[in-house]
PDB file of C-alpha atoms and ligand atoms in Angstrom:
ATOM      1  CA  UNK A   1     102.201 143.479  65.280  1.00 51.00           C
ATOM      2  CA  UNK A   2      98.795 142.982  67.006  1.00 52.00           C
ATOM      3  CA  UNK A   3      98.313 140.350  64.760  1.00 56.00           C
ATOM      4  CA  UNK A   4     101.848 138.846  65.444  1.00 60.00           C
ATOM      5  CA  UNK A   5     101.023 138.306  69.059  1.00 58.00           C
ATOM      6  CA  UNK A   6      97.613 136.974  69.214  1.00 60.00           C
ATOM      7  CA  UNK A   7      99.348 133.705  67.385  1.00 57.00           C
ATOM      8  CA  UNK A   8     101.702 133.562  69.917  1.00 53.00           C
ATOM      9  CA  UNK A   9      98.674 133.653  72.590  1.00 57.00           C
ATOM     10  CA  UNK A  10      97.320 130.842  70.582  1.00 54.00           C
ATOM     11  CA  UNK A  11     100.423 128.616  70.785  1.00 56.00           C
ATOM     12  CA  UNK A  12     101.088 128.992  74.288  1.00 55.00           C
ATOM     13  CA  UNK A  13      96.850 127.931  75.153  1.00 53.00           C
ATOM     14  CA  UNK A  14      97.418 124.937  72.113  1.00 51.00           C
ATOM     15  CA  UNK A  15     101.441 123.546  73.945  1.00 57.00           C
ATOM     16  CA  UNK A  16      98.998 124.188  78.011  1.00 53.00           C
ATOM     17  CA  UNK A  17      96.214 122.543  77.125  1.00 53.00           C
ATOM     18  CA  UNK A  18      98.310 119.939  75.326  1.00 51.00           C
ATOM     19  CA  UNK A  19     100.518 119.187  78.489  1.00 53.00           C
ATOM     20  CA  UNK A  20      96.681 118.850  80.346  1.00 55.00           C
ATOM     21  CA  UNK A  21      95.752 115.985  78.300  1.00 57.00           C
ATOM     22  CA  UNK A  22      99.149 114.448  78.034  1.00 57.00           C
ATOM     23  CA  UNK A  23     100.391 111.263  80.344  1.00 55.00           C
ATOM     24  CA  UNK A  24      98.990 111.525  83.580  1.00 55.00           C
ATOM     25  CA  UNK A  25     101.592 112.689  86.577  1.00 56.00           C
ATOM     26  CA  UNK A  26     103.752 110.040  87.706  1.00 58.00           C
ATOM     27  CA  UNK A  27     101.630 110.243  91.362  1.00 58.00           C
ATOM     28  CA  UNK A  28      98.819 108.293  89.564  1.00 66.00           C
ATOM     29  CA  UNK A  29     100.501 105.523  88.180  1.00 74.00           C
ATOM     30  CA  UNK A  30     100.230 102.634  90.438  1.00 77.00           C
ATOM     31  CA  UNK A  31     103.811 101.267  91.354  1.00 79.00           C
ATOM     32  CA  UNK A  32     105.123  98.224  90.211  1.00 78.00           C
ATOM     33  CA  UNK A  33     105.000  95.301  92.857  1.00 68.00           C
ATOM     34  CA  UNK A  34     107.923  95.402  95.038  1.00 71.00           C
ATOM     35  CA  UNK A  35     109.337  98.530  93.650  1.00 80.00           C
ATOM     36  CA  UNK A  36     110.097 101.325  95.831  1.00 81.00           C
ATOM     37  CA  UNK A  37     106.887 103.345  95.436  1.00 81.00           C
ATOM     38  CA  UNK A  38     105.222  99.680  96.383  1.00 81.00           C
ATOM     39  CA  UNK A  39     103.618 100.649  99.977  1.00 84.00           C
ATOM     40  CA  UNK A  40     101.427  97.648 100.547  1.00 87.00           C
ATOM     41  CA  UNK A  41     102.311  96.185 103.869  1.00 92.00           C
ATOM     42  CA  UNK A  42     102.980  92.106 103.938  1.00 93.00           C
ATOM     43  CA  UNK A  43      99.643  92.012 105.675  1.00 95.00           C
ATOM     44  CA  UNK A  44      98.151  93.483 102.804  1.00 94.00           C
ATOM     45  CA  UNK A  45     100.446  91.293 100.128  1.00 94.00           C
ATOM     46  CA  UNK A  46      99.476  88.562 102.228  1.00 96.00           C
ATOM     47  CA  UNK A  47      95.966  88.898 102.080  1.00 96.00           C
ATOM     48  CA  UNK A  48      95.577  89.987  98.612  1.00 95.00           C
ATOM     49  CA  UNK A  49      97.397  86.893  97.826  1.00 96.00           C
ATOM     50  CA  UNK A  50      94.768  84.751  99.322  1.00 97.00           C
ATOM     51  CA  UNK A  51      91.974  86.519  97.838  1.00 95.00           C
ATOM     52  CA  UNK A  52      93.779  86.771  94.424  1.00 95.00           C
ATOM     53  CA  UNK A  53      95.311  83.637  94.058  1.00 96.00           C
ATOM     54  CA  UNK A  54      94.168  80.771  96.497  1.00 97.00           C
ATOM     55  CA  UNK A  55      90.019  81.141  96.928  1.00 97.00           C
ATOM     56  CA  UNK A  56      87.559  79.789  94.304  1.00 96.00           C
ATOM     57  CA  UNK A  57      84.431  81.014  94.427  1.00 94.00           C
ATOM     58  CA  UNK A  58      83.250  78.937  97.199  1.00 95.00           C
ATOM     59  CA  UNK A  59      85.891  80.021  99.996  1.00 96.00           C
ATOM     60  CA  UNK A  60      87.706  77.315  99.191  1.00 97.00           C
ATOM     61  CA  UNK A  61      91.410  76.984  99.069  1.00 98.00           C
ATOM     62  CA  UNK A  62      93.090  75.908  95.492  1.00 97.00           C
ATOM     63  CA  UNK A  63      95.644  73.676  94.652  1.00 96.00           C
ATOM     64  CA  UNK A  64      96.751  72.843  98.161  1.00 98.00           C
ATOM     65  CA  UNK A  65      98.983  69.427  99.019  1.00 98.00           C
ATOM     66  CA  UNK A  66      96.396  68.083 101.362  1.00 98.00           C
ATOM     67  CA  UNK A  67      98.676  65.220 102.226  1.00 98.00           C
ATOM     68  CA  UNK A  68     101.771  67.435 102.578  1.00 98.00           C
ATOM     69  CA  UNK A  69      98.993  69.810 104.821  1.00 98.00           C
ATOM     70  CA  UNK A  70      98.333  67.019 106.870  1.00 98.00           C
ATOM     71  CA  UNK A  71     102.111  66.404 107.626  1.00 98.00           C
ATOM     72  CA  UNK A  72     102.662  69.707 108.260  1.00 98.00           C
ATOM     73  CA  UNK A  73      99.511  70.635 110.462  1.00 98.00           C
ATOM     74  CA  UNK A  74     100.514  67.370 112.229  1.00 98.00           C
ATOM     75  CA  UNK A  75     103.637  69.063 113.204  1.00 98.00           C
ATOM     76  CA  UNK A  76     103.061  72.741 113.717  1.00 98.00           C
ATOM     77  CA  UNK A  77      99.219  73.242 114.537  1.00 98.00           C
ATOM     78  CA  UNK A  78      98.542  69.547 116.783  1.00 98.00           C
ATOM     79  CA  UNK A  79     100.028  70.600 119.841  1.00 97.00           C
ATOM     80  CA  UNK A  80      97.533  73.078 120.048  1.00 96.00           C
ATOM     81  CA  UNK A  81      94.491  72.940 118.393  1.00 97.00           C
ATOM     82  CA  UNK A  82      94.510  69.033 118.344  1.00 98.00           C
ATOM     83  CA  UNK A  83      95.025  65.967 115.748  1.00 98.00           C
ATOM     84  CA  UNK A  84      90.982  66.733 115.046  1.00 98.00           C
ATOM     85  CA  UNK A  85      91.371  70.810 115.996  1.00 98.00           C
ATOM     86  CA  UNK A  86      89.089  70.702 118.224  1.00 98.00           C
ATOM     87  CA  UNK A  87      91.114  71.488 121.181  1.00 97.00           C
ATOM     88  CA  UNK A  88      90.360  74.657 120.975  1.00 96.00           C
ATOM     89  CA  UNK A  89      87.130  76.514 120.665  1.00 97.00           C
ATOM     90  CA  UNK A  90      86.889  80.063 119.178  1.00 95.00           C
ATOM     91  CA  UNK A  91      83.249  80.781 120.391  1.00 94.00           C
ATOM     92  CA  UNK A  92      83.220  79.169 123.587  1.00 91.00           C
ATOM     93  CA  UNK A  93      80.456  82.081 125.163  1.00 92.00           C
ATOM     94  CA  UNK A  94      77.932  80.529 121.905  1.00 93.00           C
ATOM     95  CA  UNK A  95      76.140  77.343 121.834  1.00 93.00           C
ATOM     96  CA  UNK A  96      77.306  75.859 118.367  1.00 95.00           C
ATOM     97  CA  UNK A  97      81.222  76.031 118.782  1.00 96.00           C
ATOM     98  CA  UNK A  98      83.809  77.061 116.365  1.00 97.00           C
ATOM     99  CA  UNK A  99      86.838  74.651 115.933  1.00 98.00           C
ATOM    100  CA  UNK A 100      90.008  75.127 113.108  1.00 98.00           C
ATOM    101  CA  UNK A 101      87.715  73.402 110.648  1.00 98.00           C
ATOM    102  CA  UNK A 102      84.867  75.336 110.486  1.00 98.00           C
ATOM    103  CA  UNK A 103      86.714  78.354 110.759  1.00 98.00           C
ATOM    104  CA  UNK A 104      89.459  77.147 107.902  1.00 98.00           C
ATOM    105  CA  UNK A 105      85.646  76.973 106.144  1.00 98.00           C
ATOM    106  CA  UNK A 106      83.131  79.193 106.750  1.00 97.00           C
ATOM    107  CA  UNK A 107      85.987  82.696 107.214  1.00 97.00           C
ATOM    108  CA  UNK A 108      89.492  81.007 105.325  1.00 98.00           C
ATOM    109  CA  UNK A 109      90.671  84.795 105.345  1.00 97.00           C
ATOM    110  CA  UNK A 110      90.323  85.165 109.343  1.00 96.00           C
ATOM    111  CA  UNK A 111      91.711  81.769 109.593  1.00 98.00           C
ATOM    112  CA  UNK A 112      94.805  83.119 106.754  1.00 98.00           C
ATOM    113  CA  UNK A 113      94.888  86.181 108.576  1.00 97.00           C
ATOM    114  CA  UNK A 114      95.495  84.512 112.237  1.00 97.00           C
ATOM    115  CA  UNK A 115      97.980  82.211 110.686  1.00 98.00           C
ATOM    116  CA  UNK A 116     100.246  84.242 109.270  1.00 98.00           C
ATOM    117  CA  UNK A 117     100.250  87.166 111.595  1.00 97.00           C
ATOM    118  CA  UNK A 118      98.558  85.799 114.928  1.00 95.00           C
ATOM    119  CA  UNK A 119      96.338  88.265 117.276  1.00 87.00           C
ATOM    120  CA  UNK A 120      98.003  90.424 119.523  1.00 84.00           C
ATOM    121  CA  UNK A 121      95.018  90.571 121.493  1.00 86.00           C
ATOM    122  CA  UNK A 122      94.614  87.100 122.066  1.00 83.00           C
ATOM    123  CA  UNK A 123      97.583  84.964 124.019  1.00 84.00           C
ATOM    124  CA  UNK A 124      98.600  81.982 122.557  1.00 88.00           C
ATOM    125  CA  UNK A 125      98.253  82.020 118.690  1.00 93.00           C
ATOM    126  CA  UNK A 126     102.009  82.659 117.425  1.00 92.00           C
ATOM    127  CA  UNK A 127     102.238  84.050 113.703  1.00 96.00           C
ATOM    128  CA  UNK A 128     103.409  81.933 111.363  1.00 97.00           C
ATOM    129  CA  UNK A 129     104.589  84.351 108.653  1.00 97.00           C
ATOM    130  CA  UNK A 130     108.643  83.798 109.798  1.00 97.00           C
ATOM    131  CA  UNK A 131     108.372  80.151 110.499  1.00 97.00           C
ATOM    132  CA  UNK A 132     106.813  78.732 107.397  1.00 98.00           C
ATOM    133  CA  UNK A 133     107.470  79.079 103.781  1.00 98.00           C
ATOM    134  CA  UNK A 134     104.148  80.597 102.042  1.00 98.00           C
ATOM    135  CA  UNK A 135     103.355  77.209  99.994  1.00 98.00           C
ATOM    136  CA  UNK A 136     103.204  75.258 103.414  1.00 98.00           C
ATOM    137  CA  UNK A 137     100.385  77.542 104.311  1.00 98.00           C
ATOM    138  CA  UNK A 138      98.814  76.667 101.485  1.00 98.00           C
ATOM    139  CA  UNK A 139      98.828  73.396 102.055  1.00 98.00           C
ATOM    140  CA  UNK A 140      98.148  73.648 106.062  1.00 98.00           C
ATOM    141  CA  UNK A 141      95.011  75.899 105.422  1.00 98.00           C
ATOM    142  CA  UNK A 142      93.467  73.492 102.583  1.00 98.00           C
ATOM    143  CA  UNK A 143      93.796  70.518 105.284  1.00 98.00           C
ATOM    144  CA  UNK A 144      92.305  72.755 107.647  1.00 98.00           C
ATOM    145  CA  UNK A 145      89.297  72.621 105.495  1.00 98.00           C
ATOM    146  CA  UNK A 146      88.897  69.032 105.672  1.00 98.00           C
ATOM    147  CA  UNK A 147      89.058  68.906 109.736  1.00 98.00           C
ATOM    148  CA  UNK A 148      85.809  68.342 111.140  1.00 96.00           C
TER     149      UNK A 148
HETATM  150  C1  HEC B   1     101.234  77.210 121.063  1.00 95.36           C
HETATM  151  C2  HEC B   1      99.865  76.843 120.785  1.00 95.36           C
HETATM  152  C3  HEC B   1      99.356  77.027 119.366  1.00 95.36           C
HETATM  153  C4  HEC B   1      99.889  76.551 118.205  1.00 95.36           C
HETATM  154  C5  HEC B   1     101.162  75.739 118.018  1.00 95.36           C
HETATM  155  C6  HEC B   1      98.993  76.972 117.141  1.00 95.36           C
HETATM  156  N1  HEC B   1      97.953  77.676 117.655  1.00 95.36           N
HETATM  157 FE1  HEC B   1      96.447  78.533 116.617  1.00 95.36          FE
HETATM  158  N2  HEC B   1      95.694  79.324 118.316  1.00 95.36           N
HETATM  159  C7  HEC B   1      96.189  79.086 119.593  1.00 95.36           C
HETATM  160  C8  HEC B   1      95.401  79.839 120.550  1.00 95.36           C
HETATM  161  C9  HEC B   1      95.605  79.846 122.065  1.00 95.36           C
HETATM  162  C10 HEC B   1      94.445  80.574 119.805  1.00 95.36           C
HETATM  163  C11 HEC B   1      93.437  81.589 120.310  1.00 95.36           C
HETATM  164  C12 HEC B   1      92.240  80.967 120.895  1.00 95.36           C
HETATM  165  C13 HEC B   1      91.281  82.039 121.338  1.00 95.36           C
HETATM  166  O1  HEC B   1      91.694  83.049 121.883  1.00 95.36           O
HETATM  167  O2  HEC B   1      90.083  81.865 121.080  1.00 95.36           O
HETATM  168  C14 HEC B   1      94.657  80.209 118.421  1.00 95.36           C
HETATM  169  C15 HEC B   1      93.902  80.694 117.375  1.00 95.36           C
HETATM  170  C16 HEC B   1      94.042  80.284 116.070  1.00 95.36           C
HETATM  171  C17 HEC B   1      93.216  80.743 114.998  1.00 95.36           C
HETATM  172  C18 HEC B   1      92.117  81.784 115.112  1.00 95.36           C
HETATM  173  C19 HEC B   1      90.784  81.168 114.951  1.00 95.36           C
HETATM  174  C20 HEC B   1      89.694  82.196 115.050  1.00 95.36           C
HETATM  175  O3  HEC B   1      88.938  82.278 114.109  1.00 95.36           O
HETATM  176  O4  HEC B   1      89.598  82.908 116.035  1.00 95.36           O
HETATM  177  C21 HEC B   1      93.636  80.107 113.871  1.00 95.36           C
HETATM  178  C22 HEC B   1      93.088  80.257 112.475  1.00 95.36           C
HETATM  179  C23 HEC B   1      94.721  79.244 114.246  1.00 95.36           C
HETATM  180  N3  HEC B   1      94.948  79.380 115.592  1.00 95.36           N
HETATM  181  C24 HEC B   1      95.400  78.430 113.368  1.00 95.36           C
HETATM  182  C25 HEC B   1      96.558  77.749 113.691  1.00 95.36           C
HETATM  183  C26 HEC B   1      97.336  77.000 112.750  1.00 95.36           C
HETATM  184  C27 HEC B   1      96.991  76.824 111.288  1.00 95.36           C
HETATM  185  C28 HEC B   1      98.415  76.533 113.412  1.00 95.36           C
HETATM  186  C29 HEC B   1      99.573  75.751 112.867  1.00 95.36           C
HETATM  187  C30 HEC B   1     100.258  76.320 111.720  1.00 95.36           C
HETATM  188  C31 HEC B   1      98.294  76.966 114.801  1.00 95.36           C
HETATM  189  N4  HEC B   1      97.153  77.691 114.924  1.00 95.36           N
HETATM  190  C32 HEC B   1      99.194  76.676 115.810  1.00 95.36           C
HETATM  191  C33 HEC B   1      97.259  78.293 119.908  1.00 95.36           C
HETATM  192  C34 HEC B   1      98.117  77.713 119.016  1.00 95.36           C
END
């Protein structure tokens, strides 16, 4: 009888510790992209895109349409910043400034960042995340590199 039960002790510790080591809970799977556990924010899909997809080692933007950029800058970014960007300086308190150019290539994910979603802190720089498709970008922010 004793006997009888201390087996079933065994089995119940063996099927527990069994259920332990099994699949992990569901909680610490990550979630496919875009299903409905997928929390990232489009800042975050955004930015990991960039980081994942578009930089080479050296900061600088791949496979970009620099002609098709050129268009494009030409008609969303000239009024602005200027055919050159330089109409606009971000540093203008320093003594080296910081046009589109050097920003598009010393800090392409602030430059990314500010194109797609703007600065709510700053007036004047619109974000471009509605208004553009994501392969214009692409080809806006690998121009932007060649800007002086
Ligand atoms: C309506 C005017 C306007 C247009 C159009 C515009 N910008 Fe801007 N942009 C600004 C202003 C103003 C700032 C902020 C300047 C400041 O506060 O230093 C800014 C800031 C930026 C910055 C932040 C730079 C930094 O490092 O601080 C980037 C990058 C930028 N613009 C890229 C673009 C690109 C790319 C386009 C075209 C797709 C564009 N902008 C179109 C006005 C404009």
């Amino acid at each position: 009888m004793l006997c009888q039960f201390r087996i079933l002790w065994i089995a119940l510790f063996l099927a527990g510790y069994g259920l332990a080591l099994g699949d992990p809970a569901p909680a610490e799977i990550a979630p496919a992209p875009g299903s409905e556990g997928d929390t990232l924010t489009k800042e975050d899909k955004r930015m990991a895109y960039l980081v994942y997809k578009l930089l080479d080692k050296n900061g600088k933007i791949k496979g970009a349409n620099l002609k098709r950029g050129e268009k494009l800058f030409y008609q969303n970014c000239r009024g602005c910043h200027g055919l050159d960007g330089k109409h606009i300086n971000f540093t203008p308190m320093e003594t080296r400034p910081t046009y589109l150019g050097n920003r598009a290539r010393d800090d392409m994910p602030t430059f990314w960042y500010q194109m797609n979603f703007g600065d709510e802190t700053r007036e004047g720089m619109e974000p471009f995340y509605d208004e553009l498709e994501l392969d214009e970008m692409v080809d806006i922010a690998g121009y932007a590199q060649t800007l002086p």
